[in-house]
XYZ file of C-alpha atoms in Angstrom:
468
model
C 63.757 90.859 109.096
C 67.017 88.872 110.391
C 70.107 91.037 111.569
C 72.174 89.759 108.753
C 69.860 91.206 106.050
C 69.758 94.546 108.003
C 73.594 94.501 108.212
C 73.696 93.687 104.519
C 71.301 96.637 103.798
C 73.176 99.133 105.524
C 76.537 98.187 104.032
C 74.974 98.239 100.714
C 73.686 101.661 101.386
C 76.729 103.035 102.510
C 78.852 101.530 99.646
C 75.998 102.893 97.260
C 76.692 106.502 98.881
C 80.600 106.310 98.533
C 80.553 105.030 94.946
C 77.758 107.325 93.882
C 79.774 110.066 95.255
C 82.911 108.952 93.139
C 80.898 108.844 89.958
C 79.160 111.972 90.445
C 82.405 113.850 91.098
C 83.820 112.591 87.952
C 81.025 114.147 85.814
C 81.015 117.468 87.684
C 84.863 118.115 87.657
C 84.426 120.392 84.547
C 82.044 122.583 86.262
C 83.926 122.696 89.420
C 87.058 123.820 87.577
C 85.142 126.605 85.721
C 83.232 127.858 88.679
C 86.143 127.710 91.394
C 88.838 128.767 88.661
C 90.604 125.494 89.459
C 93.753 124.394 87.345
C 94.562 120.838 86.187
C 96.419 120.003 89.627
C 93.246 121.082 91.453
C 91.116 118.660 89.630
C 93.611 115.917 90.303
C 93.430 116.577 94.084
C 89.701 116.688 94.011
C 90.025 112.888 93.451
C 93.424 112.243 95.099
C 92.701 114.072 98.263
C 89.779 111.712 98.905
C 91.582 108.512 97.700
C 94.752 109.300 99.707
C 92.974 109.900 102.879
C 91.031 106.552 102.265
C 94.185 104.645 101.427
C 96.266 106.242 104.463
C 93.497 105.696 107.186
C 91.961 102.523 106.233
C 94.366 99.990 107.869
C 94.263 102.119 110.995
C 90.425 102.162 110.941
C 90.534 98.500 110.609
C 92.519 98.301 114.002
C 90.346 100.766 115.550
C 87.319 98.627 114.782
C 88.959 95.786 116.395
C 89.626 97.761 119.336
C 86.243 99.575 119.583
C 83.895 97.432 117.603
C 82.892 97.340 113.967
C 79.592 98.850 114.058
C 80.694 101.831 116.311
C 83.505 102.638 113.972
C 81.180 102.294 110.974
C 78.646 104.567 112.182
C 81.152 107.186 113.447
C 82.556 106.979 109.828
C 79.207 107.536 108.636
C 78.689 110.857 110.491
C 82.138 112.009 109.536
C 81.464 111.456 105.881
C 78.108 113.217 106.032
C 79.622 116.389 107.787
C 82.659 116.505 105.290
C 80.032 116.275 102.333
C 78.240 119.227 103.636
C 81.571 121.143 103.805
C 82.487 120.052 100.221
C 79.105 121.366 99.100
C 79.683 124.781 100.905
C 83.238 125.237 99.530
C 84.158 128.557 97.890
C 87.649 127.635 96.606
C 89.741 124.553 95.533
C 91.590 124.494 98.808
C 88.683 124.320 100.941
C 87.116 121.621 98.761
C 90.233 119.457 98.681
C 90.472 119.651 102.397
C 86.995 118.756 102.959
C 87.512 115.780 100.417
C 90.354 114.596 102.591
C 88.100 114.621 105.551
C 85.382 112.856 103.489
C 88.037 110.110 102.781
C 88.685 109.806 106.551
C 85.063 109.003 107.151
C 84.889 106.709 104.144
C 88.090 104.772 105.391
C 86.096 103.844 108.639
C 83.183 102.527 106.479
C 85.260 100.833 103.979
C 87.536 99.078 106.557
C 84.439 97.595 108.257
C 82.038 96.831 105.187
C 83.081 93.388 104.154
C 84.004 92.454 107.744
C 80.216 93.358 108.809
C 78.879 91.083 106.201
C 81.479 88.224 107.090
C 80.429 88.335 110.760
C 76.807 87.911 109.950
C 76.750 85.601 107.026
C 78.021 81.926 107.206
C 80.649 81.002 104.475
C 77.864 79.046 102.457
C 75.904 82.207 102.088
C 78.622 84.784 101.535
C 78.769 84.419 97.689
C 75.007 85.524 97.579
C 75.657 88.252 99.835
C 78.821 89.388 98.024
C 76.814 88.953 94.827
C 74.101 91.578 96.262
C 76.942 93.826 97.447
C 78.652 93.704 93.977
C 75.136 94.454 92.315
C 74.993 97.478 94.556
C 78.273 98.934 93.647
C 77.252 98.323 89.921
C 73.988 100.250 90.510
C 75.828 103.027 92.057
C 78.162 103.364 89.059
C 75.052 103.146 86.889
C 73.149 105.923 88.306
C 75.986 107.925 89.573
C 76.843 109.741 86.122
C 73.171 110.375 85.501
C 72.463 111.605 88.846
C 75.554 113.871 88.945
C 74.664 115.122 85.453
C 71.229 115.948 86.420
C 72.087 117.601 89.767
C 75.160 119.687 88.161
C 72.757 120.907 85.366
C 69.895 121.631 87.402
C 71.160 122.962 90.804
C 75.037 123.122 90.430
C 78.071 121.003 91.354
C 77.526 121.600 95.110
C 74.537 119.297 95.209
C 76.712 116.307 94.167
C 77.990 116.394 97.734
C 75.037 117.668 99.536
C 73.001 114.617 98.322
C 74.941 112.386 100.554
C 73.680 113.970 103.643
C 70.054 112.555 103.839
C 71.295 109.204 102.599
C 74.073 109.155 105.139
C 71.964 110.000 108.135
C 69.315 107.399 107.293
C 71.903 104.770 106.856
C 73.368 105.629 110.469
C 69.948 105.621 111.978
C 69.282 101.977 110.582
C 72.788 100.843 111.749
C 72.178 101.948 115.398
C 68.738 100.467 115.399
C 69.252 97.055 113.613
C 73.012 96.034 113.062
C 74.379 93.815 116.026
C 77.540 94.923 117.900
C 80.858 92.835 117.306
C 83.032 91.711 119.852
C 86.128 93.878 120.654
C 89.623 92.727 121.028
C 90.858 94.119 124.247
C 94.467 93.621 123.060
C 94.161 95.516 119.774
C 96.404 98.646 119.601
C 96.714 101.472 117.087
C 99.922 101.141 115.121
C 100.854 104.858 115.143
C 104.178 104.207 113.734
C 102.916 102.407 110.849
C 100.030 104.846 110.190
C 102.519 107.795 110.220
C 105.094 106.368 107.793
C 102.592 104.695 105.400
C 100.492 107.873 105.019
C 103.505 110.207 104.784
C 105.135 107.854 102.219
C 102.227 107.592 99.969
C 101.485 111.361 100.135
C 105.205 112.178 99.195
C 104.820 109.726 96.126
C 101.588 110.903 94.866
C 102.559 114.392 95.366
C 105.853 114.031 93.470
C 103.721 112.425 90.546
C 101.290 115.321 90.492
C 103.988 117.991 90.565
C 106.714 116.480 88.531
C 105.895 117.971 85.272
C 105.597 121.596 86.811
C 108.558 121.400 88.994
C 110.795 119.298 86.873
C 111.450 115.537 87.442
C 114.861 116.230 87.949
C 114.283 119.139 90.475
C 115.527 118.839 94.133
C 111.876 119.085 95.162
C 110.668 116.127 93.175
C 113.714 113.960 93.859
C 113.561 114.722 97.509
C 109.922 113.730 97.558
C 110.505 110.538 95.835
C 113.510 109.622 98.015
C 111.345 110.474 101.159
C 108.573 108.100 99.814
C 111.106 105.301 99.418
C 112.511 105.678 102.894
C 109.217 106.259 104.657
C 107.685 103.227 103.000
C 110.747 101.098 103.600
C 110.553 102.095 107.306
C 106.905 101.242 107.246
C 107.650 97.662 106.317
C 110.426 97.372 108.684
C 108.125 98.461 111.440
C 105.389 96.083 110.511
C 107.507 93.174 110.384
C 108.766 93.867 114.029
C 105.391 94.494 115.583
C 103.149 91.794 117.263
C 100.034 93.592 116.014
C 100.895 95.235 112.791
C 98.615 97.634 110.961
C 99.409 95.982 107.872
C 99.749 91.949 108.705
C 102.469 91.210 106.045
C 101.894 87.502 107.068
C 98.636 87.470 105.107
C 100.828 88.033 101.848
C 102.245 84.513 102.222
C 98.906 83.333 100.874
C 99.357 83.742 97.183
C 95.635 84.078 96.420
C 95.573 87.048 98.928
C 98.472 88.723 97.165
C 96.857 88.068 93.770
C 93.522 89.814 95.096
C 95.403 93.000 96.135
C 97.154 93.289 92.743
C 93.786 92.845 91.193
C 92.273 95.574 93.150
C 95.236 97.790 92.416
C 95.172 97.195 88.787
C 91.440 97.614 88.104
C 91.621 101.096 89.959
C 94.774 102.315 88.574
C 93.661 101.450 84.946
C 89.781 101.608 84.180
C 88.611 103.750 87.147
C 91.565 106.226 86.909
C 90.693 106.527 83.173
C 87.256 107.762 83.902
C 88.438 111.329 85.068
C 90.195 111.974 81.545
C 87.372 110.431 79.597
C 84.845 112.676 81.243
C 87.360 115.561 80.487
C 87.525 114.620 76.706
C 83.687 114.399 76.579
C 82.929 117.597 78.160
C 85.937 119.791 77.049
C 86.613 118.320 73.679
C 83.165 116.893 72.492
C 81.157 119.693 74.274
C 78.710 117.567 76.137
C 76.847 118.653 79.403
C 77.352 116.792 82.603
C 74.205 114.991 81.873
C 74.776 114.010 78.466
C 78.107 112.682 79.593
C 76.442 110.710 82.424
C 74.205 109.248 79.492
C 77.021 108.037 77.519
C 78.700 106.238 80.469
C 75.564 104.163 80.672
C 76.916 101.036 78.724
C 79.748 100.678 81.354
C 77.628 101.311 84.134
C 74.592 98.903 83.230
C 76.929 96.135 82.153
C 78.816 96.200 85.437
C 75.335 96.148 87.249
C 74.295 93.250 85.212
C 77.387 91.065 85.257
C 78.056 91.570 89.259
C 75.337 89.403 90.680
C 75.963 86.595 87.970
C 79.543 86.572 88.849
C 79.101 86.526 92.588
C 76.710 83.505 92.295
C 79.067 81.583 89.740
C 82.126 82.243 91.983
C 80.610 79.801 94.274
C 81.020 76.896 91.728
C 83.853 77.833 89.299
C 87.446 79.024 90.431
C 87.604 82.623 91.283
C 90.820 83.286 89.464
C 88.860 82.899 86.065
C 86.688 85.855 86.943
C 89.442 88.011 88.215
C 91.961 87.302 85.243
C 89.168 87.372 82.481
C 87.537 90.459 83.988
C 90.932 92.220 83.812
C 91.571 90.888 80.414
C 88.283 92.291 79.246
C 89.134 95.705 80.811
C 92.418 95.721 79.194
C 91.034 94.784 75.841
C 88.398 97.646 76.259
C 91.002 100.184 76.817
C 92.941 99.273 73.737
C 89.770 99.386 71.926
C 89.131 102.958 73.145
C 92.749 104.083 72.263
C 91.975 104.772 68.308
C 90.282 108.197 68.729
C 90.696 110.664 65.889
C 89.912 114.501 66.152
C 86.856 114.225 64.161
C 85.199 111.007 66.136
C 82.214 111.101 68.266
C 81.853 109.395 71.531
C 80.682 106.228 69.909
C 84.245 105.480 69.048
C 84.613 104.536 72.737
C 81.562 102.236 72.865
C 83.007 98.840 72.124
C 85.622 99.371 75.050
C 82.697 100.573 77.143
C 80.835 97.359 76.695
C 84.016 95.139 77.312
C 85.184 97.263 80.364
C 81.659 97.306 81.917
C 81.455 93.452 81.688
C 84.909 93.039 83.042
C 84.273 95.398 86.126
C 81.205 93.369 86.897
C 83.087 90.183 86.550
C 85.705 91.352 89.217
C 84.107 93.011 92.018
C 82.064 90.144 93.834
C 84.591 87.452 93.156
C 87.337 89.746 94.496
C 85.552 90.179 97.737
C 85.167 86.446 98.065
C 88.829 85.838 97.360
C 89.818 88.591 100.061
C 87.573 87.257 102.805
C 87.712 83.547 101.813
C 91.505 83.083 102.543
C 91.428 84.383 106.151
C 90.078 83.252 109.332
C 86.841 85.122 110.366
C 88.643 86.891 113.046
C 90.992 88.500 110.506
C 88.365 89.421 108.097
C 88.658 93.143 109.319
C 92.264 93.389 108.404
C 91.762 91.635 105.171
C 88.850 93.961 104.212
C 91.062 96.986 105.040
C 93.986 95.855 103.109
C 91.936 95.228 100.050
C 90.164 98.811 100.433
C 93.739 100.216 100.856
C 95.016 98.704 97.616
C 92.019 99.882 95.720
C 92.488 103.301 96.724
C 96.243 103.465 96.471
C 95.474 102.337 92.829
C 93.105 105.156 92.398
C 95.535 107.793 93.950
C 98.605 106.419 92.015
C 96.543 105.891 88.793
C 95.286 109.364 88.761
C 98.650 111.065 89.572
C 100.563 108.904 87.220
C 98.249 108.964 84.130
C 97.902 112.750 84.774
C 101.638 113.398 84.763
C 101.816 111.345 81.276
C 98.824 113.470 80.010
C 100.515 116.636 81.136
C 103.953 115.838 79.563
C 102.151 114.702 76.337
C 100.207 117.857 76.286
C 103.230 120.159 76.791
C 105.228 118.559 74.061
C 102.205 118.393 71.452
C 101.297 122.234 72.133
C 104.882 123.373 71.948
C 104.761 121.711 68.414
C 101.183 122.556 67.318
C 100.388 125.990 69.152
C 97.578 127.134 71.434
C 94.754 127.135 68.975
C 91.558 125.256 70.131
C 91.639 122.629 67.331
C 95.338 122.022 68.219
C 94.649 121.867 71.824
C 91.952 119.264 71.164
C 94.226 117.296 68.885
C 96.798 117.264 71.403
C 94.459 116.078 74.116
C 93.211 113.297 72.082
C 96.727 112.037 71.131
C 97.577 112.073 75.022
C 94.336 110.317 75.845
C 94.967 107.614 73.273
C 98.355 106.982 75.077
C 96.774 106.842 78.350
C 94.460 104.093 77.197
C 97.408 101.909 76.290
C 99.016 102.576 79.523
C 95.849 101.586 81.459
C 95.723 98.501 79.194
C 99.030 97.345 80.083
C 98.206 97.823 83.754
C 95.102 95.703 83.498
C 96.865 92.896 81.513
C 99.522 92.717 84.040
C 96.969 92.302 86.936
C 95.156 89.588 84.714
C 98.258 87.524 84.457
C 98.984 87.963 88.200
C 95.678 86.746 89.180
C 95.668 83.755 86.863
C 99.187 82.804 88.456
C 98.585 83.545 92.120
C 95.002 82.942 92.889
C 94.494 79.213 93.701
C 91.532 77.080 94.974
C 93.325 75.486 97.763
C 94.033 78.817 99.631
C 90.462 79.287 100.476
C 89.447 78.269 104.080
C 85.833 77.340 102.854
C 85.844 74.394 100.592
C 83.217 75.740 98.295
C 85.447 78.733 97.100
């Protein structure tokens, strides 16, 4: 088998493992909450510690890959991810779990930052649509089997095994990578942008931490105001530092291309809306409707299977039709799906969510492969690593900000509703449903805004390869 197909295989295996981990974690969160005696903030950090580390280290990992070689950084990331997964499975407290999740995100950053670039270096432009279609189908398959696998593992063996399952998959992928994936050229002039890395990661952490703690500490408290001010200052310093560097971690010149900017907005929007909502939908299904993790996983199948089915079709059609139609149309479907989900009443079953699940699943499948095409297709091959890292960063920033922001709204609504209704179980469930309905609308607004931006910014003439 040609090296390009081995490369595609290991990239797809690694993405399968990473995305499987995300969907498995969502389904197991209520069990983690009970067994580790976690509060709501701890649950947010189980997701956000991972997403924050990914977002903070992705760009630095891209620079490291240019310096040391993409395959080498990819394999090191695999080993870090496997070791962190083992630590997650052995965690006996929320703090240990969240620290291990942050380490896991660091390993994931090295894999994410090099994944699309590895595909781009092996496949010529005319074959990338097919390769990205397969990659998109793999992500859809991971989403499809993740809730089921997570539910089955949690019910049968305990939540620890949602992390331990990564160990054999990761070790096998690393072995194939070392044996079959060609090494890439190194850039002897590449340097790690330490100033950019520190200011970006610190600023993002301050912002997300303020969102998570805002309701408990008070939005006008000195602590929260200080964190928000620090976030603005640090991120401003980051932008200034990047503009002054010859080799910035975040190449702001890429954002001069409208299509590239539009692609990052799409990545942020899909993760801040639909993907961030999965956590709160899972909590609704298990804590309000009383489903087990496996039963919850089964009910996510419409989203999973439809995204899996739509992805390869979208990847292939994106070679013939304008990419912006898939990005804008996919986000519009996601937004409409969230609107349809927002009409839950206390007596409803999960089937109330079904129409929204169907539209959302199709929308996700329409977005992923064309988004990869847009990110890679508008930059020169030598800059594909940086482009891939930036796009993955925007995905994870979307997840981190979405989880924290939606969680802040949820907590605020719950506090207000419970003060008015009391703390009885029925009242608590009704309050959660009211708050969840509002979150659906907020998520829909984010998705619709992203759809408009994609329609306006993504242009055929920005692509370097004529067929795109």
